Coordinates of C-alpha atoms and ligand atoms in Angstrom, one line a residue:
M1 CA 0.0 0.0 0.0
R2 CA 1.3 3.5 -0.9
H3 CA 0.2 6.7 1.0
I4 CA 0.0 10.1 -0.7
A5 CA -0.7 13.4 1.2
I6 CA -2.0 16.2 -1.0
I7 CA -1.9 19.6 0.6
G8 CA -4.7 21.8 -0.9
S9 CA -8.2 20.8 -2.0
G10 CA -8.5 23.1 -5.1
P11 CA -8.5 21.9 -8.7
A12 CA -4.8 20.8 -8.7
G13 CA -5.3 18.8 -5.5
Y14 CA -8.4 17.0 -6.7
Y15 CA -7.0 16.3 -10.2
T16 CA -3.9 14.8 -8.5
A17 CA -6.1 12.5 -6.3
E18 CA -8.1 11.5 -9.4
A19 CA -4.9 10.6 -11.2
A20 CA -3.5 8.7 -8.3
Q21 CA -6.7 6.6 -8.1
K22 CA -6.6 5.9 -11.8
H23 CA -2.9 4.9 -11.6
F24 CA -2.7 2.9 -8.4
G25 CA -6.3 1.7 -8.0
D26 CA -6.8 0.0 -4.6
D27 CA -3.1 0.1 -3.9
V28 CA -3.2 3.7 -2.8
R29 CA -4.6 5.8 0.0
V30 CA -4.9 9.6 -0.5
D31 CA -5.4 12.2 2.1
I32 CA -6.3 15.7 0.8
F33 CA -5.6 18.4 3.5
D34 CA -6.9 21.9 3.5
R35 CA -6.4 24.7 6.0
L36 CA -10.1 25.6 5.6
P37 CA -12.9 23.3 6.8
V38 CA -14.4 23.5 3.3
P39 CA -13.0 22.1 0.0
Y40 CA -12.4 23.2 -3.6
G41 CA -10.0 26.2 -3.2
L42 CA -10.6 29.0 -5.7
I43 CA -13.6 27.3 -7.1
R44 CA -15.4 28.4 -3.9
T45 CA -13.4 31.6 -3.1
G46 CA -12.0 32.9 -6.4
V47 CA -14.3 32.1 -9.3
A48 CA -16.9 34.8 -9.6
P49 CA -20.2 34.2 -7.7
D50 CA -22.2 35.0 -10.8
H51 CA -20.4 32.3 -12.8
Q52 CA -22.2 29.3 -11.2
S53 CA -21.7 27.0 -14.2
I54 CA -17.9 27.2 -13.8
K55 CA -18.2 26.4 -10.1
G56 CA -20.1 23.2 -11.2
V57 CA -16.8 21.5 -11.9
S58 CA -16.6 20.7 -8.2
R59 CA -19.2 17.9 -8.9
R60 CA -16.4 16.0 -10.7
Y61 CA -14.1 16.4 -7.7
E62 CA -16.9 15.1 -5.4
K63 CA -16.9 11.8 -7.3
T64 CA -13.2 11.5 -6.4
A65 CA -13.8 12.7 -2.8
L66 CA -16.5 10.1 -2.1
S67 CA -14.4 7.1 -3.1
Q68 CA -13.0 4.8 -0.4
N69 CA -9.3 5.5 -1.0
V70 CA -9.6 9.3 -0.9
R71 CA -10.2 11.3 2.3
F72 CA -10.7 15.0 2.9
V73 CA -8.8 16.3 6.0
G74 CA -10.1 19.8 6.5
N75 CA -9.2 22.5 9.0
V76 CA -5.5 21.5 9.1
A77 CA -3.0 24.1 8.1
V78 CA 0.2 22.4 6.9
G79 CA 3.3 24.3 8.0
T80 CA 1.6 25.4 11.3
D81 CA -0.7 22.6 12.6
V82 CA 1.6 19.9 11.2
S83 CA 5.0 20.2 9.5
I84 CA 6.1 19.0 6.1
A85 CA 8.7 16.8 7.9
Q86 CA 5.9 15.1 10.0
L87 CA 3.9 14.4 6.9
Q88 CA 6.9 13.0 5.1
D89 CA 7.4 10.6 7.9
L90 CA 3.9 9.3 7.5
Y91 CA 3.3 9.4 3.7
D92 CA 5.3 8.0 0.7
A93 CA 4.7 11.2 -1.2
V94 CA 3.6 14.7 -0.2
V95 CA 2.2 16.9 -3.0
L96 CA 1.8 20.6 -2.4
A97 CA -1.3 22.0 -4.2
T98 CA -1.5 25.1 -2.0
G99 CA -2.2 27.5 -4.9
A100 CA -1.0 31.2 -4.8
P101 CA -3.2 32.9 -2.2
Q102 CA -1.1 36.0 -1.6
D103 CA -1.5 39.3 -3.6
R104 CA 1.6 40.4 -5.5
D105 CA 2.6 43.9 -4.3
L106 CA 2.5 46.8 -6.7
G107 CA 5.8 48.0 -5.4
I108 CA 4.9 51.7 -5.5
P109 CA 4.5 54.3 -2.7
G110 CA 1.2 54.5 -1.0
E111 CA -0.1 51.0 -1.5
D112 CA -0.7 50.7 2.3
L113 CA -3.3 53.5 2.2
A114 CA -6.8 52.6 3.4
N115 CA -9.2 51.4 0.7
C116 CA -6.4 49.9 -1.5
F117 CA -6.7 46.2 -1.8
G118 CA -5.2 43.3 -3.8
S119 CA -7.6 41.2 -5.7
A120 CA -7.1 38.1 -3.4
A121 CA -8.5 40.2 -0.6
F122 CA -11.3 41.9 -2.5
V123 CA -12.4 38.7 -4.3
G124 CA -12.1 36.8 -1.0
W125 CA -14.4 39.4 0.5
Y126 CA -17.3 39.0 -2.0
N127 CA -16.8 35.3 -2.1
G128 CA -16.8 34.8 1.7
H129 CA -13.2 33.6 2.3
P130 CA -12.9 33.6 6.2
Q131 CA -9.6 35.5 5.9
F132 CA -11.1 38.4 4.0
A133 CA -14.8 38.5 5.0
G134 CA -14.2 41.4 7.3
L135 CA -12.5 43.6 4.7
A136 CA -15.3 46.2 4.6
P137 CA -14.2 48.2 1.5
D138 CA -15.6 51.7 1.5
L139 CA -17.8 52.0 -1.6
S140 CA -19.2 55.5 -0.8
G141 CA -16.9 57.3 -3.3
N142 CA -17.3 57.9 -7.0
T143 CA -14.3 56.3 -8.6
A144 CA -12.8 52.9 -8.4
V145 CA -9.5 52.2 -10.1
V146 CA -8.8 48.5 -11.0
I147 CA -5.2 47.9 -11.9
G148 CA -4.7 45.1 -14.5
M149 CA -6.1 44.0 -17.8
G150 CA -6.9 40.3 -17.2
N151 CA -9.9 38.2 -16.3
V152 CA -9.6 38.9 -12.6
A153 CA -9.8 42.6 -13.3
L154 CA -12.9 42.0 -15.4
D155 CA -14.5 40.0 -12.5
V156 CA -13.8 42.8 -10.1
A157 CA -15.1 45.5 -12.4
R158 CA -18.2 43.5 -13.1
M159 CA -18.9 42.9 -9.4
L160 CA -18.4 46.6 -8.7
A161 CA -20.9 47.5 -11.5
K162 CA -23.7 45.1 -10.6
K163 CA -26.6 45.8 -8.4
G164 CA -29.4 43.9 -6.6
S165 CA -31.2 41.6 -9.0
E166 CA -28.2 41.3 -11.3
F167 CA -26.8 39.0 -8.6
D168 CA -29.9 36.7 -8.8
G169 CA -28.8 33.0 -9.0
S170 CA -25.3 33.8 -7.7
D171 CA -23.8 32.8 -4.4
I172 CA -22.4 36.2 -3.5
V173 CA -22.3 36.5 0.3
G174 CA -24.9 38.6 1.9
H175 CA -22.6 41.3 3.3
A176 CA -21.1 41.9 -0.2
L177 CA -24.5 41.9 -1.9
D178 CA -25.7 44.6 0.5
A179 CA -22.6 46.7 0.1
L180 CA -22.4 46.5 -3.7
S181 CA -26.1 47.2 -4.1
A182 CA -25.7 50.3 -2.0
S183 CA -22.4 51.3 -3.7
K184 CA -22.1 54.9 -4.9
I185 CA -19.3 54.1 -7.4
E186 CA -20.2 55.4 -10.9
R187 CA -16.8 55.3 -12.5
I188 CA -14.6 52.2 -12.8
V189 CA -11.3 52.7 -14.5
L190 CA -9.3 49.7 -15.7
L191 CA -5.6 50.5 -16.0
G192 CA -3.3 48.8 -18.4
R193 CA 0.4 49.4 -19.0
R194 CA 0.1 48.2 -22.5
G195 CA -2.6 48.4 -25.3
P196 CA -5.6 46.6 -26.6
H197 CA -3.5 43.9 -28.3
Q198 CA -1.9 43.0 -25.0
I199 CA -5.0 42.4 -22.9
M200 CA -5.3 39.0 -21.1
M201 CA -9.1 39.0 -21.2
T202 CA -11.2 36.2 -22.8
P203 CA -14.1 37.1 -25.1
K204 CA -16.9 35.6 -23.0
E205 CA -15.9 37.5 -19.8
L206 CA -15.2 40.7 -21.7
G207 CA -18.5 40.5 -23.6
E208 CA -20.4 40.4 -20.2
L209 CA -19.4 44.1 -19.7
G210 CA -21.6 45.0 -22.6
Q211 CA -24.7 43.2 -21.0
L212 CA -24.9 45.0 -17.6
D213 CA -28.1 46.8 -16.5
H214 CA -26.5 49.9 -15.0
A215 CA -23.0 50.1 -16.6
A216 CA -21.5 50.5 -20.0
P217 CA -17.9 49.9 -21.2
H218 CA -16.0 53.0 -22.6
V219 CA -13.1 52.5 -25.0
D220 CA -11.3 55.4 -26.7
K221 CA -11.1 54.8 -30.4
G222 CA -7.7 56.5 -30.5
D223 CA -6.2 53.7 -28.4
L224 CA -7.1 51.0 -30.9
P225 CA -4.5 50.0 -33.6
D226 CA -5.5 49.7 -37.2
E227 CA -8.0 47.0 -37.7
A228 CA -5.8 45.2 -40.3
E229 CA -3.3 44.6 -37.5
D230 CA -5.8 42.3 -35.7
A231 CA -5.2 39.6 -38.3
I232 CA -2.0 38.5 -36.6
L233 CA -3.7 37.9 -33.2
E234 CA -4.6 34.4 -32.1
P235 CA -8.4 33.8 -32.5
G236 CA -9.5 34.3 -28.9
L237 CA -7.6 37.6 -28.5
R238 CA -8.9 38.7 -31.9
K239 CA -12.5 38.2 -30.7
S240 CA -11.7 40.2 -27.5
V241 CA -10.2 43.1 -29.5
A242 CA -13.3 43.0 -31.8
L243 CA -15.4 43.5 -28.6
L244 CA -13.2 46.5 -27.6
R245 CA -13.9 47.9 -31.2
E246 CA -17.6 47.4 -30.6
F247 CA -17.4 49.2 -27.2
A248 CA -15.5 52.1 -28.9
A249 CA -18.1 52.4 -31.7
T250 CA -21.1 52.7 -29.3
P251 CA -22.5 56.2 -29.6
E252 CA -22.1 58.4 -26.6
H253 CA -25.9 58.9 -26.1
I254 CA -26.4 55.1 -25.8
R255 CA -23.5 54.8 -23.3
A256 CA -24.9 57.7 -21.3
E257 CA -28.1 55.7 -20.7
K258 CA -26.1 53.7 -18.1
R259 CA -25.2 55.5 -14.9
I260 CA -21.9 53.6 -14.4
A261 CA -19.0 54.0 -16.8
I262 CA -16.3 51.2 -17.1
E263 CA -13.4 53.0 -18.7
F264 CA -10.5 51.3 -20.3
A265 CA -7.3 53.3 -19.7
F266 CA -4.6 51.9 -21.9
F267 CA -0.9 52.8 -22.0
V268 CA -0.6 54.1 -18.4
Q269 CA 1.3 52.6 -15.5
P270 CA 0.7 53.5 -11.8
R271 CA 3.6 55.4 -10.2
A272 CA 2.1 56.1 -6.7
L273 CA -1.1 55.9 -4.7
M274 CA -1.8 59.2 -3.0
G275 CA -4.1 60.4 -0.2
D276 CA -4.2 61.5 3.4
G277 CA -4.6 58.1 5.3
K278 CA -7.1 56.9 2.7
V279 CA -6.5 56.7 -1.1
E280 CA -7.6 59.8 -3.1
A281 CA -5.7 59.5 -6.4
V282 CA -3.4 57.3 -8.5
E283 CA -0.5 59.0 -10.1
V284 CA 0.1 57.3 -13.5
E285 CA 2.8 57.7 -16.1
H286 CA 1.8 57.3 -19.8
T287 CA 3.7 54.6 -21.7
R288 CA 4.4 53.6 -25.3
L289 CA 5.2 50.1 -26.6
E290 CA 8.7 49.2 -27.6
R291 CA 9.1 45.7 -28.9
G292 CA 6.0 44.6 -26.9
R293 CA 7.2 46.2 -23.6
A294 CA 5.7 49.3 -21.9
V295 CA 8.1 52.1 -21.6
G296 CA 7.3 55.2 -19.6
T297 CA 7.1 58.5 -21.6
G298 CA 7.7 60.7 -18.5
E299 CA 4.2 62.3 -18.9
V300 CA 2.5 62.0 -15.5
E301 CA -1.2 62.4 -14.7
R302 CA -3.2 62.2 -11.5
L303 CA -6.5 60.1 -11.6
P304 CA -9.0 60.5 -8.8
A305 CA -9.6 57.2 -7.0
D306 CA -11.7 56.5 -3.9
L307 CA -11.0 52.7 -4.1
V308 CA -8.1 50.9 -5.7
I309 CA -7.9 47.2 -6.4
S310 CA -4.8 45.7 -7.9
C311 CA -5.3 42.6 -10.1
I312 CA -1.6 42.0 -11.0
G313 CA -1.1 38.4 -9.9
Y314 CA -0.4 36.2 -6.9
R315 CA 2.3 34.5 -5.0
T316 CA 2.4 31.1 -3.2
A317 CA 2.8 31.3 0.6
P318 CA 6.1 29.8 1.7
I319 CA 6.0 26.8 4.0
P320 CA 8.9 26.2 6.5
G321 CA 11.3 23.6 5.2
V322 CA 10.2 23.9 1.5
P323 CA 12.7 25.5 -0.9
F324 CA 11.1 28.7 -2.4
D325 CA 11.8 30.6 -5.6
E326 CA 11.4 34.2 -4.3
R327 CA 11.7 35.8 -7.8
Q328 CA 8.9 33.6 -9.2
G329 CA 6.8 33.6 -6.0
R330 CA 6.3 29.8 -6.0
F331 CA 8.0 26.6 -4.7
A332 CA 11.4 26.0 -6.3
N333 CA 10.8 22.9 -8.4
D334 CA 12.0 20.9 -11.4
D335 CA 8.8 20.2 -13.3
G336 CA 6.9 19.5 -10.0
R337 CA 9.8 17.8 -8.1
I338 CA 10.9 19.7 -5.1
L339 CA 12.9 17.2 -3.0
P340 CA 12.8 13.4 -2.8
G341 CA 9.2 12.5 -1.9
L342 CA 8.0 16.2 -2.0
Y343 CA 6.2 17.5 -5.1
C344 CA 4.0 20.4 -6.2
V345 CA 1.2 21.0 -8.7
G346 CA -1.1 23.7 -9.9
W347 CA -0.5 27.3 -9.1
A348 CA 2.0 26.3 -6.4
K349 CA 4.1 24.8 -9.2
R350 CA 3.5 27.0 -12.2
G351 CA 2.4 30.3 -10.7
P352 CA -1.0 31.9 -11.2
S353 CA -1.8 31.3 -14.8
G354 CA -4.2 29.2 -16.8
T355 CA -7.8 28.0 -16.3
I356 CA -9.1 25.3 -14.0
G357 CA -8.5 22.7 -16.6
T358 CA -4.8 23.7 -17.0
N359 CA -4.3 22.0 -13.6
K360 CA -5.4 18.6 -14.8
P361 CA -2.3 17.7 -16.7
D362 CA -0.2 18.8 -13.7
G363 CA -2.1 16.3 -11.5
F364 CA -1.7 13.5 -13.9
G365 CA 1.9 14.3 -14.7
I366 CA 3.0 14.3 -11.0
V367 CA 1.4 10.9 -10.4
E368 CA 3.5 9.6 -13.3
K369 CA 6.6 11.0 -11.5
I370 CA 5.6 9.5 -8.2
A371 CA 5.0 6.1 -9.8
A372 CA 8.5 6.4 -11.5
D373 CA 10.1 7.3 -8.1
I374 CA 8.4 4.3 -6.4
A375 CA 9.6 2.0 -9.2
S376 CA 13.2 3.3 -8.9
G377 CA 13.1 2.6 -5.1
S378 CA 13.6 6.3 -4.1
L379 CA 10.4 6.4 -2.1
G380 CA 11.2 3.5 0.3
R381 CA 9.7 0.1 0.7
G382 CA 6.1 1.1 1.2
D383 CA 6.0 0.8 5.0
K384 CA 4.7 4.2 5.9
T385 CA 1.7 4.4 8.2
G386 CA -0.3 6.9 6.1
R387 CA -3.8 7.9 7.4
D388 CA -3.5 5.7 10.6
G389 CA -0.3 7.5 11.5
F390 CA -1.9 10.9 10.8
D391 CA -5.0 10.2 12.9
A392 CA -2.7 9.3 15.9
L393 CA -0.7 12.5 15.3
A394 CA -4.0 14.6 15.0
A395 CA -5.3 13.1 18.3
E396 CA -2.0 13.8 20.0
K397 CA -2.0 17.4 18.8
G398 CA -5.7 17.9 19.5
L399 CA -6.6 18.9 15.9
D400 CA -10.2 19.5 15.1
V401 CA -10.2 17.7 11.8
V402 CA -13.2 18.3 9.4
T403 CA -14.1 15.2 7.3
F404 CA -15.9 15.1 3.9
R405 CA -19.0 14.0 5.7
D406 CA -18.7 17.1 8.0
W407 CA -18.3 19.2 4.8
K408 CA -21.6 17.8 3.4
K409 CA -23.3 19.0 6.6
I410 CA -21.8 22.4 6.2
E411 CA -22.9 22.4 2.5
E412 CA -26.5 21.4 3.6
A413 CA -26.7 24.2 6.1
E414 CA -25.4 26.7 3.6
A415 CA -28.1 25.5 1.1
A416 CA -30.8 25.8 3.7
A417 CA -29.7 29.4 4.5
A418 CA -29.7 30.5 0.9
R419 CA -31.6 33.6 -0.4
E420 CA -34.4 32.7 -2.8
G421 CA -32.8 31.7 -6.2
S422 CA -29.3 31.4 -4.7
P423 CA -27.6 28.0 -4.3
R424 CA -26.1 28.8 -0.9
E425 CA -25.4 31.4 1.7
K426 CA -21.8 30.7 2.7
F427 CA -20.5 30.6 6.2
I428 CA -17.8 33.3 6.4
D429 CA -16.1 32.2 9.6
I430 CA -14.4 29.0 10.5
E431 CA -16.1 28.6 13.9
A432 CA -19.6 28.8 12.2
M433 CA -18.5 26.2 9.7
I434 CA -17.3 23.9 12.5
R435 CA -20.5 24.4 14.4
A436 CA -22.5 23.4 11.3
A437 CA -20.4 20.3 10.9
D438 CA -21.0 19.3 14.5
Ligands
FAD1 C1 -10.4 35.7 -8.9 C2 -10.2 34.4 -9.7 C3 -11.2 34.0 -10.7 C4 -11.0 32.9 -11.4 N1 -12.0 32.5 -12.3 C5 -11.8 31.4 -13.1 C6 -12.7 31.0 -14.0 O1 -13.8 31.7 -14.1 N2 -12.5 29.9 -14.8 C7 -11.3 29.2 -14.7 O2 -11.1 28.2 -15.4 N3 -10.4 29.6 -13.8 C8 -10.6 30.6 -13.0 N4 -9.6 31.0 -12.1 C9 -8.4 30.2 -12.0 C10 -8.5 28.9 -11.1 O3 -9.2 29.3 -10.0 C11 -7.2 28.3 -10.8 O4 -6.6 27.8 -12.0 C12 -7.2 27.2 -9.8 O5 -8.0 27.4 -8.7 C13 -5.8 26.9 -9.3 O6 -5.9 25.6 -8.6 P1 -4.9 25.2 -7.4 O7 -5.5 23.9 -6.9 O8 -3.5 25.3 -7.8 O9 -5.1 26.4 -6.2 P2 -6.3 26.8 -5.4 O10 -7.6 26.7 -6.1 O11 -6.0 28.2 -4.8 O12 -6.4 25.8 -4.1 C14 -5.4 25.8 -3.1 C15 -5.9 25.2 -1.8 O13 -4.9 25.0 -0.9 C16 -5.3 25.4 0.4 N5 -4.1 25.7 1.2 C17 -3.3 26.7 0.9 N6 -2.3 26.7 1.8 C18 -2.5 25.6 2.6 C19 -1.8 25.1 3.8 N7 -0.6 25.6 4.2 N8 -2.3 24.0 4.4 C20 -3.4 23.4 3.9 N9 -4.1 23.9 2.8 C21 -3.6 25.0 2.2 C22 -6.2 26.5 0.2 O14 -7.1 26.7 1.3 C23 -7.0 26.1 -1.1 O15 -8.1 25.3 -0.8 C24 -9.8 32.1 -11.3 C25 -8.8 32.5 -10.4 C26 -9.0 33.7 -9.6 C27 -8.0 34.1 -8.6

């Protein structure tokens, strides 16, 4: 019997468990740990609450979770509650699937001002992540500046633009629904260092900005390159740029029917956030493209900003004893191998890029490597104690472990508390989750 510990119950963790089951069949036992009492990582706390069909992928993970040889071990933070060395003593292989939960810093003056947040915090707030549920962003001002031109920036802009019934069918948490519905923000500025051909926005998500009840996207025609130049773009990006052209062609009197403007500000980079305790403005420098790179022109401008959200990427949280690549912000690894018996997958391996499905080949690939390492003898003789050993350790440490069965009780309680038309009202603190499990 071989024992595998997977740390993190997001997509990368569950795809790894599924691959291990397929590869080893009854000869493996897999424990999936998570620091939260609830599974599925960013499917629950990252993917936008109004994108329920995407969240539906967790049903596939549930099939894996319910099989005999896979176990969910929730409410256990690896690195604090138990160490990597302790897990390595108990399991043949330890796979880190801890994602990239920390916001990357902008690295400019003023980013500690009040009402400036990274997207992990802001998205966590509207999605009910216990760490960020108390964020309480002030939405009483006129202008929000969203830094970044990717899909996360689009999610954030869309959430800031929606009101009341536009959230029907979503699982946005109650505190965020109330705050966003009462929000006074009427101008949302998306800042990008480069131009329309360099956006990282997919057409489906970008197209949604054109379908909002109270908001309209604004693109300046002057920022768009000649249409003939779109021919060189890959098809997805070409569609996105075509949407920007549509937005730019919308007559002003039509756009003005919507109270909220979502403005695309291309070719500007933030230089500083300014304000007296709380953010009031973003100082930006205009840029031009040189061989695909944004280069500052020296022309500086001040944009008013009552709220700033930076959507510029994430970093993995280091774990004591695990080699870390500071520059890349993820575990130091050679295609998923960190040290003998210690591996990584998903965002903890590659950094924060790709879709949910991109994590699947990672999971299957790492199981191939574990199988090869077992075959070569480098993972020992198969005499580790696995889950029995962990249960003894958890009892000794007094850990309050949450099982998959407990999670199903939490899930039931969340469904029972849902607003009409919503799939669930999430618990936003760990104690409440554990009470529901009991
Ligand atoms: C805002 C946002 C929106 C997105 N929207 C989409 C979308 O619409 N469609 C799409 O395809 N992709 C989307 N993605 C991307 C997708 O969510 C990621 O590709 C995917 O979640 C990465 O999977 P992962 O398993 O590596 O990490 P995660 O999903 O982050 O899972 C990591 C897990 O590890 C746990 N963990 C972390 N540290 C520890 C520890 N020390 N001990 C125990 N457990 C720990 C965490 O609690 C978490 O459950 C979005 C991402 C973001 C940030």
